[in-house]
Every structure is written in C-alpha cells, then in structure tokens.
mmCIF file of C-alpha atoms in Angstrom:
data_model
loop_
_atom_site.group_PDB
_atom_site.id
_atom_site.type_symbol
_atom_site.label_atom_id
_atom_site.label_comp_id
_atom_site.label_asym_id
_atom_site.label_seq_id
_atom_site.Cartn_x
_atom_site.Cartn_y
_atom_site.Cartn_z
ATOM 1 C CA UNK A 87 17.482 4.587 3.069
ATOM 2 C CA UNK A 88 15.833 1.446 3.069
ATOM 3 C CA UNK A 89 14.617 0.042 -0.717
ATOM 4 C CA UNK A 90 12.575 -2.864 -2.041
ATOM 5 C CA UNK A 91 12.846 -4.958 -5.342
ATOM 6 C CA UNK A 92 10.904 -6.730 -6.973
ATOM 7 C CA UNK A 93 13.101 -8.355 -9.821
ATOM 8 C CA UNK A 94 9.591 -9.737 -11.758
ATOM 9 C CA UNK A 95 7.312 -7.779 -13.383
ATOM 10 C CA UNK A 96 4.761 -9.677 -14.609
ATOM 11 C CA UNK A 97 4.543 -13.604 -13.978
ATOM 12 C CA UNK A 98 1.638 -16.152 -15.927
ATOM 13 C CA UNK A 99 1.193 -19.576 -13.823
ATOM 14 C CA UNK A 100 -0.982 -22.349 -14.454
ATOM 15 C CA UNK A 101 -4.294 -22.726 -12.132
ATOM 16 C CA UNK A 102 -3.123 -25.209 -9.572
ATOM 17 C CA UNK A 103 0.780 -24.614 -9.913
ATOM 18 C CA UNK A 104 2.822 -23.185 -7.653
ATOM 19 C CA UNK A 105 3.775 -19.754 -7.191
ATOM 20 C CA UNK A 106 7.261 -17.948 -5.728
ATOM 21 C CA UNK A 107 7.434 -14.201 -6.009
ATOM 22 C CA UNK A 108 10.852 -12.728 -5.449
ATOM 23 C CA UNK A 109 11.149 -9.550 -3.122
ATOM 24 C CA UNK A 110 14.866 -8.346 -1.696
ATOM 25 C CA UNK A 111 14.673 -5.513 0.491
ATOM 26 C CA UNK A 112 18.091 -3.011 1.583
ATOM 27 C CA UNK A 113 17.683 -1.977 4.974
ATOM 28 C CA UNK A 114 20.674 -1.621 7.544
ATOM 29 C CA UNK A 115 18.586 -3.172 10.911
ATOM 30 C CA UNK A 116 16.298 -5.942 10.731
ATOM 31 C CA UNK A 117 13.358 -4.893 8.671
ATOM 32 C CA UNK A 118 9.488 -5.290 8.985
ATOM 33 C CA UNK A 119 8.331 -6.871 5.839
ATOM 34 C CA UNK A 120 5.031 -7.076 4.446
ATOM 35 C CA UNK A 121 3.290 -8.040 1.297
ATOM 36 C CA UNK A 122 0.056 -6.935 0.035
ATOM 37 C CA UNK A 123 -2.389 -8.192 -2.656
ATOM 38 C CA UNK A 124 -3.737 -4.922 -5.003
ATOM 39 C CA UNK A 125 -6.908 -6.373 -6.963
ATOM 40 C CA UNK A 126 -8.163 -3.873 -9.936
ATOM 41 C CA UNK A 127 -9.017 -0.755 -9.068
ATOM 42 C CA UNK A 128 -9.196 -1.545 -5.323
ATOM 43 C CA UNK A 129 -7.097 -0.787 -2.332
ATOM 44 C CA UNK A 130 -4.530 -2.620 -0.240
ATOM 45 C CA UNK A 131 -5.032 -6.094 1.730
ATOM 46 C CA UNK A 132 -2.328 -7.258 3.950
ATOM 47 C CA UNK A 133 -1.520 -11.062 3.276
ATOM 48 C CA UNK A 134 1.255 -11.649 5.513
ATOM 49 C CA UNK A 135 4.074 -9.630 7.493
ATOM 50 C CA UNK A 136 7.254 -10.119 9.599
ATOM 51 C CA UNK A 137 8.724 -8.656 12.742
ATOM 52 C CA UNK A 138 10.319 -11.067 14.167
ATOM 53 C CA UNK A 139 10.831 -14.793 15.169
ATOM 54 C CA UNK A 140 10.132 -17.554 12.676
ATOM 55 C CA UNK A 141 11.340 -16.622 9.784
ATOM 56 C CA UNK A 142 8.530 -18.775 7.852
ATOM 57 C CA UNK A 143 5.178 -16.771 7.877
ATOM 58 C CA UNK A 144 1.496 -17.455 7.345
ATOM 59 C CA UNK A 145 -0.433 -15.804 5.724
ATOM 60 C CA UNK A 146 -4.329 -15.290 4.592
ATOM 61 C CA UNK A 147 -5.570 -17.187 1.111
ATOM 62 C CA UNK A 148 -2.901 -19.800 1.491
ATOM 63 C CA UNK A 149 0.278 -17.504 1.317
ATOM 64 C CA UNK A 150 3.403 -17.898 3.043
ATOM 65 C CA UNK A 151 6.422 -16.071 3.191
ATOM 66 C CA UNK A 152 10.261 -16.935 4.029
ATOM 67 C CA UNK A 153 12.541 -14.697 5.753
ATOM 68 C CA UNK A 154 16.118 -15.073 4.953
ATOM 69 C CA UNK A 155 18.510 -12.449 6.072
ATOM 70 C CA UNK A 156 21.188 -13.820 4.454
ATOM 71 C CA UNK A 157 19.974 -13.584 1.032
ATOM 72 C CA UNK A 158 17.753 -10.272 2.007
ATOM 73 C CA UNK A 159 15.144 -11.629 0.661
ATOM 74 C CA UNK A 160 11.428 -12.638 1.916
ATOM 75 C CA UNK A 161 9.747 -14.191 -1.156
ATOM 76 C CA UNK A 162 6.455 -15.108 -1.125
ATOM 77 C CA UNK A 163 4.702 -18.718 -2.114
ATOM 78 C CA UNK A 164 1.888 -20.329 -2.335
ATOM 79 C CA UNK A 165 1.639 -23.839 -3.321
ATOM 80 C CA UNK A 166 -1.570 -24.258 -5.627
ATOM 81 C CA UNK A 167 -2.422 -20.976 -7.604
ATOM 82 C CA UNK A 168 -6.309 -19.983 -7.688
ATOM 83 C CA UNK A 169 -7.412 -18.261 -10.804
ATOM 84 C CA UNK A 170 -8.852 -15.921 -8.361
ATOM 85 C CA UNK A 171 -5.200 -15.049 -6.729
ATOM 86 C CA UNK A 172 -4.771 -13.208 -10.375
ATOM 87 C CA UNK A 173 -3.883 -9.302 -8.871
ATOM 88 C CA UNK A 174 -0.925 -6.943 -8.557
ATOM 89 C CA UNK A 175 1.395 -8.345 -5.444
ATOM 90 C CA UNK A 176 3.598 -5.198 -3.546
ATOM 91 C CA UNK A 177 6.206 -6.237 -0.786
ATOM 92 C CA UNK A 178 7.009 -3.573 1.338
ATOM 93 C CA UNK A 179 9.255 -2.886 4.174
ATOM 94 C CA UNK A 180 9.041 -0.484 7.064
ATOM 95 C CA UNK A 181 11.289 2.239 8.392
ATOM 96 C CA UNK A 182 10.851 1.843 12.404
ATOM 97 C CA UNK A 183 12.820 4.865 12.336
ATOM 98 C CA UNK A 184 10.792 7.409 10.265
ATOM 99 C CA UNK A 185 7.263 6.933 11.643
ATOM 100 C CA UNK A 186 6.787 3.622 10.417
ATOM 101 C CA UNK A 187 6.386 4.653 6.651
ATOM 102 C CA UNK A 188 6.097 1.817 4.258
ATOM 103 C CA UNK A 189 8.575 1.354 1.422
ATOM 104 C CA UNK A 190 6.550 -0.374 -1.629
ATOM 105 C CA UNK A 191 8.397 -2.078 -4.144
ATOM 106 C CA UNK A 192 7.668 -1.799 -7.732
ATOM 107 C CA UNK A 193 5.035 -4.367 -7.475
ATOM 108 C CA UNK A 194 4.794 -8.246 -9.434
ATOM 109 C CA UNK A 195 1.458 -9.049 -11.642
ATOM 110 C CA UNK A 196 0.197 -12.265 -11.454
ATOM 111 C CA UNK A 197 -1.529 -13.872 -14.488
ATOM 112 C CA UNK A 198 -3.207 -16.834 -13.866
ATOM 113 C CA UNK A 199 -4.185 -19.010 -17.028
ATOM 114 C CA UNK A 200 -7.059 -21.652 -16.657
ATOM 115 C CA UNK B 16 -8.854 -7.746 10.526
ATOM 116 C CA UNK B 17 -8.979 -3.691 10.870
ATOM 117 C CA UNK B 18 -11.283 -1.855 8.131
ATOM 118 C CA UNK B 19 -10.467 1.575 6.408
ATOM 119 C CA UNK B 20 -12.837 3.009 4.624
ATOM 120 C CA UNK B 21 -11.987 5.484 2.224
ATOM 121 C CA UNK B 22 -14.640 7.682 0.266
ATOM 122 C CA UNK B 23 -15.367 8.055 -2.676
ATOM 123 C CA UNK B 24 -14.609 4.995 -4.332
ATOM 124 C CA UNK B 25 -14.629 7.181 -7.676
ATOM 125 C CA UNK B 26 -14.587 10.828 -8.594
ATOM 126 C CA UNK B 27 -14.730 13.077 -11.949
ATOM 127 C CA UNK B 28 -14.524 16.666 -11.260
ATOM 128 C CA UNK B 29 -13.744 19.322 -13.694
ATOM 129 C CA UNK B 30 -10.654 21.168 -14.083
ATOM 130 C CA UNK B 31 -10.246 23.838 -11.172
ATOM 131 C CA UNK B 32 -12.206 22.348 -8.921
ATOM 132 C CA UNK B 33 -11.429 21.058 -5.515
ATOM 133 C CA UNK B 34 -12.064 17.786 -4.671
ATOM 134 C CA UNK B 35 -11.760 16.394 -1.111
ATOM 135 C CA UNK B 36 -11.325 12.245 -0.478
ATOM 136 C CA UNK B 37 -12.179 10.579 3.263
ATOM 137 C CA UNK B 38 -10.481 7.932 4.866
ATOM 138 C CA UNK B 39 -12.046 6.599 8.187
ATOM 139 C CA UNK B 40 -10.791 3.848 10.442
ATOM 140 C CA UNK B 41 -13.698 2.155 11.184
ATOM 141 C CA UNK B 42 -13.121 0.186 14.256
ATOM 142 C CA UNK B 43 -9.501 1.526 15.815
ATOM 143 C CA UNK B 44 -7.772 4.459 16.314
ATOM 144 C CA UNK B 45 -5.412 5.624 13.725
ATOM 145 C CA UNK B 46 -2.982 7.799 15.235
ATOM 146 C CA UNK B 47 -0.865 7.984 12.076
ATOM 147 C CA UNK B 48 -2.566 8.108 8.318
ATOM 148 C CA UNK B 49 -1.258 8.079 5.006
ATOM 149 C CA UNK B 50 -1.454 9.046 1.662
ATOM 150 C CA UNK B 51 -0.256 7.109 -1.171
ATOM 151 C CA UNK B 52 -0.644 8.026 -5.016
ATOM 152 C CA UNK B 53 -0.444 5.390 -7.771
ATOM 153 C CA UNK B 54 -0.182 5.961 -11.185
ATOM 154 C CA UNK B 55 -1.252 3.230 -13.792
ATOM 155 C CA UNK B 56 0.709 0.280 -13.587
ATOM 156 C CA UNK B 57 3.165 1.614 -11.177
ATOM 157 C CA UNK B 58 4.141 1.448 -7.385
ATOM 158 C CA UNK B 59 2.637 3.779 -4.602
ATOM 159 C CA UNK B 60 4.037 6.519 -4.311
ATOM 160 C CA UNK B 61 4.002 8.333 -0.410
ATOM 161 C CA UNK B 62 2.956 11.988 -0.532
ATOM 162 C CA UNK B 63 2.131 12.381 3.342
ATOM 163 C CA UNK B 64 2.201 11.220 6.608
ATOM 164 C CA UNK B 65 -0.352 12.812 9.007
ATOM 165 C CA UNK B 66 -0.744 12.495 12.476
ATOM 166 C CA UNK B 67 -3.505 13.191 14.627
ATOM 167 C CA UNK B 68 -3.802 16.760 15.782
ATOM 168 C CA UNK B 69 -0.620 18.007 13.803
ATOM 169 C CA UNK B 70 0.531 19.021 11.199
ATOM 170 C CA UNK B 71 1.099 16.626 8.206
ATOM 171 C CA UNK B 72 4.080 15.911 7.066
ATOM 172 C CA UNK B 73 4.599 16.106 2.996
ATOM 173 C CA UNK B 74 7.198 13.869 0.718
ATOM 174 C CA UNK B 75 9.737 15.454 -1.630
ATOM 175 C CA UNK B 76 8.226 16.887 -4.457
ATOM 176 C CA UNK B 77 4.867 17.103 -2.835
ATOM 177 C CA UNK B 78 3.013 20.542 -3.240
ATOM 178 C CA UNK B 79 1.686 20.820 0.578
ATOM 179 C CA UNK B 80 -0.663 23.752 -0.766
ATOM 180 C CA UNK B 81 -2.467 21.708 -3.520
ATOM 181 C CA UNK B 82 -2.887 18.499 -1.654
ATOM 182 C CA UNK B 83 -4.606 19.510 1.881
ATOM 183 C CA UNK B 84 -4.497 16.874 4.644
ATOM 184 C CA UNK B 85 -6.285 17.240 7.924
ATOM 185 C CA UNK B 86 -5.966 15.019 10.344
ATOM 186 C CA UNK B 87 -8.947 16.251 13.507
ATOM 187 C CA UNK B 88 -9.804 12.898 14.772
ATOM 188 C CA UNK B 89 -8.207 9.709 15.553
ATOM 189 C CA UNK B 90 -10.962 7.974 12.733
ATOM 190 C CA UNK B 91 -10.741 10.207 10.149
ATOM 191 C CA UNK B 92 -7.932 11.977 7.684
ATOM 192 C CA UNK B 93 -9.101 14.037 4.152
ATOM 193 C CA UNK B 94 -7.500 14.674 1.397
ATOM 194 C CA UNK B 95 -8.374 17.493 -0.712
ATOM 195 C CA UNK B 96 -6.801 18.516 -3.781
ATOM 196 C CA UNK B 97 -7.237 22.131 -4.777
ATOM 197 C CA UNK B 98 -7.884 23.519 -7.970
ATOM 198 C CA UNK B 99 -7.597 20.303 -9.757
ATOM 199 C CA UNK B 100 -6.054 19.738 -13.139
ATOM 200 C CA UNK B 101 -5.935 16.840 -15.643
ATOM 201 C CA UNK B 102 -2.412 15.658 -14.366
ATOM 202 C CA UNK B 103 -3.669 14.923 -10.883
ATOM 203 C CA UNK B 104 -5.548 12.414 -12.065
ATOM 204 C CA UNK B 105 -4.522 9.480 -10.279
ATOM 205 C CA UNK B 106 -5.654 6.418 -8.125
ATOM 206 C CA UNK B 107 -5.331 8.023 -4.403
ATOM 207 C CA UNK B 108 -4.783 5.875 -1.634
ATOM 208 C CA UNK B 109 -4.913 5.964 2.550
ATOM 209 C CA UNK B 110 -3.829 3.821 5.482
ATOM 210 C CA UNK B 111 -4.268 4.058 8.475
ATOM 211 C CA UNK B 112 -1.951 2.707 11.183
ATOM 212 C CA UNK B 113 -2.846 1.325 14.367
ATOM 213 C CA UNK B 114 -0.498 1.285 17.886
ATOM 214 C CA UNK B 115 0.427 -2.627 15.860
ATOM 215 C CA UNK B 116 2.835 -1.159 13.558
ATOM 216 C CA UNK B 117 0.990 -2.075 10.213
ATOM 217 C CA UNK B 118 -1.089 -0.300 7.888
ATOM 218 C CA UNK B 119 -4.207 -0.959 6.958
ATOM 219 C CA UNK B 120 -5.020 0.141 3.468
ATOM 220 C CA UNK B 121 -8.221 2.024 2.086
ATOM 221 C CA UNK B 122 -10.075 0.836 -0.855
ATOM 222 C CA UNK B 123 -8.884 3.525 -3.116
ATOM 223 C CA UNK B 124 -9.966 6.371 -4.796
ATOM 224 C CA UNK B 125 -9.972 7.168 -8.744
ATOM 225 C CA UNK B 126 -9.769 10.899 -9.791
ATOM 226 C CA UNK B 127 -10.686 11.984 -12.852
ATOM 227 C CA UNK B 128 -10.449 15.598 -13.922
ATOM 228 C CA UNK B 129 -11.666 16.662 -17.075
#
C-alpha cells in the first residue's frame, strides 16, 4: 500500500524567506502526487500536482514542486514566504489502482513570523 | 479551477440526532465523491468512496450504518450521520473527482454534538 510522510511537523519562516517542505511518498509504480494548502477551518485547495513529464511543477500562489524518483520525494518550495501562505500543507499521493483514492500525509504547519 | 460546495459550513446538533452534510460539484460531473474526516490537528482520514448510482464503498473501521452516503446524481453526494453522539464530532470533508484524476476538495464541515 502506498504511504506518505511528512518528516516536519510544524515549520516558523521569516516573511520573505524561503520555504522547502519535505514530502516522501512509498508507492511501487510511478505515483500521482499532489499537495494541498488547508487554511483554518476551511477545506482543501489544490496547489500543484504531478502525473507525469517534468519533474519540476508549477503551481498556484508561487509554489513549485520537484519530483525526484530517486530520492521518493516531491518537496515543495516557494521562494519568498507571504505571511498570508501561514496554513496546514498535506501532500498526497494517489492509488491509480483503487479508484483513485488519495493518500494524505500527516500534514506540515507553516508559521510565518512578520 | 472546479468548485465543490459542501453544506453546511457549520453544524451543532444534539446528541441522537441525525444530521445530514451536502457536497455539490458545481460546474462538472463528479462521478466519484469522497468523504474524508479530520480530527484536530491531524491528517484526513478516508471513510468512503461513493460512486454515482452505487453503492458506496466504506474504509476499515467505518460503521456503514451510522454514516449514510448517497450518491443519486452526478452533482451531488450527502452525508448523514445517524443518531449522533459527542465523539462524532469532527471536521467532515468531501471531494469530488472529475474524469481528470484529481480531487477537488469541499470547504468543510464542523460538527458539533452536544
């Protein structure tokens, strides 16, 4: 069964500094990764996912993502940290096997001090 | 990008009660929906996967006869859970995935019972 981790917690970053969350993902075939942005008390939004092909993603508000089989990893950046991007960041991977259910990891909160 | 809208946003309902939550894709047709549960400070947690016009299909651990899900339309999945008690209370989430592959994510819904 396929399994997501996300080593961090909790990380504080400086308004304006850059940001790397750390996701690893177990999954036998190539995965479909995602990551989503949870504010308080609110749903879901997708930032950024992967299928295939380039291996470096875009993503909405600034985010990227890299791919890197090797390392089973697809961490997420973003360059210069808004104190607005403060929220609750899930990666996720997909099962293409079992109805496309999404595997969340444990989930990363983002503190972002002014 | 594709909108779910899930309904209510926020409910308190007293112990023994039922208590039924909507989620709606509002502009594409979700032939598969899901329903996530997250506990404070924690990961989602899948309880079902419905698909229109069957059957849904309940996680491990899942009571299928307290947590209802119909699935009539290709808009619109409920949720209800029956004769509610103070350790439901939970933050329920849907998606809803489109013939794309990914999900798009409800706003949430907070359950209270008292």
């Amino acid at each position: 069964a396929q399994s997501v981790t996300q080593p961090d917690i909790h990380i504080t970053v400086s308004e304006g500094a850059s940001l790397e969350l750390r996701c690893n993902y177990s999954y036998g075939a190539t995965p479909y990764l995602f990551w989503y942005v949870q504010s308080p008390g609110q749903g879901l939004q997708l930032l950024l996912k992967y299928f295939s092909g380039d291996t470096l993603v875009q993503g909405i508000k600034g985010f990227e993502a890299e791919f890197k089989r090797s390392q089973s990893s697809f961490n997420l950046r973003k360059p210069s940290v808004h104190w607005s991007d403060a929220a609750e960041y899930f990666c996720a991977v997909v099962n293409t096997g079992t109805a496309s259910k999404l595997t969340f990891g444990t989930g990363t909160r983002l503190q972002v001090t002014l | 990008g594709a909108v779910v809208s899930q309904h209510p946003s926020w409910v308190i309902c007293k112990s023994g009660t039922s208590v039924k939550i909507e989620c709606r894709s509002l502009d594409f047709q979700a032939t598969t929906m899901f329903w996530y549960r997250q506990f404070p400070k924690q990961s989602l947690m899948l309880m079902a996967t419905s698909n229109e016009g069957s059957k849904a299909t309940y996680e491990q651990g899942v009571e299928k006869d307290k947590f209802l899900i119909n699935h009539a339309s290709l808009t619109l999945s409920t949720l209800t859970v029956t004769s509610a008690h103070p350790e439901d209370s939970s933050f329920y989430i849907c998606s809803a995935r489109d013939r794309g592959m990914w999900a798009f994510f409800g706003q949430g819904t907070r359950l209270t019972v008292v």
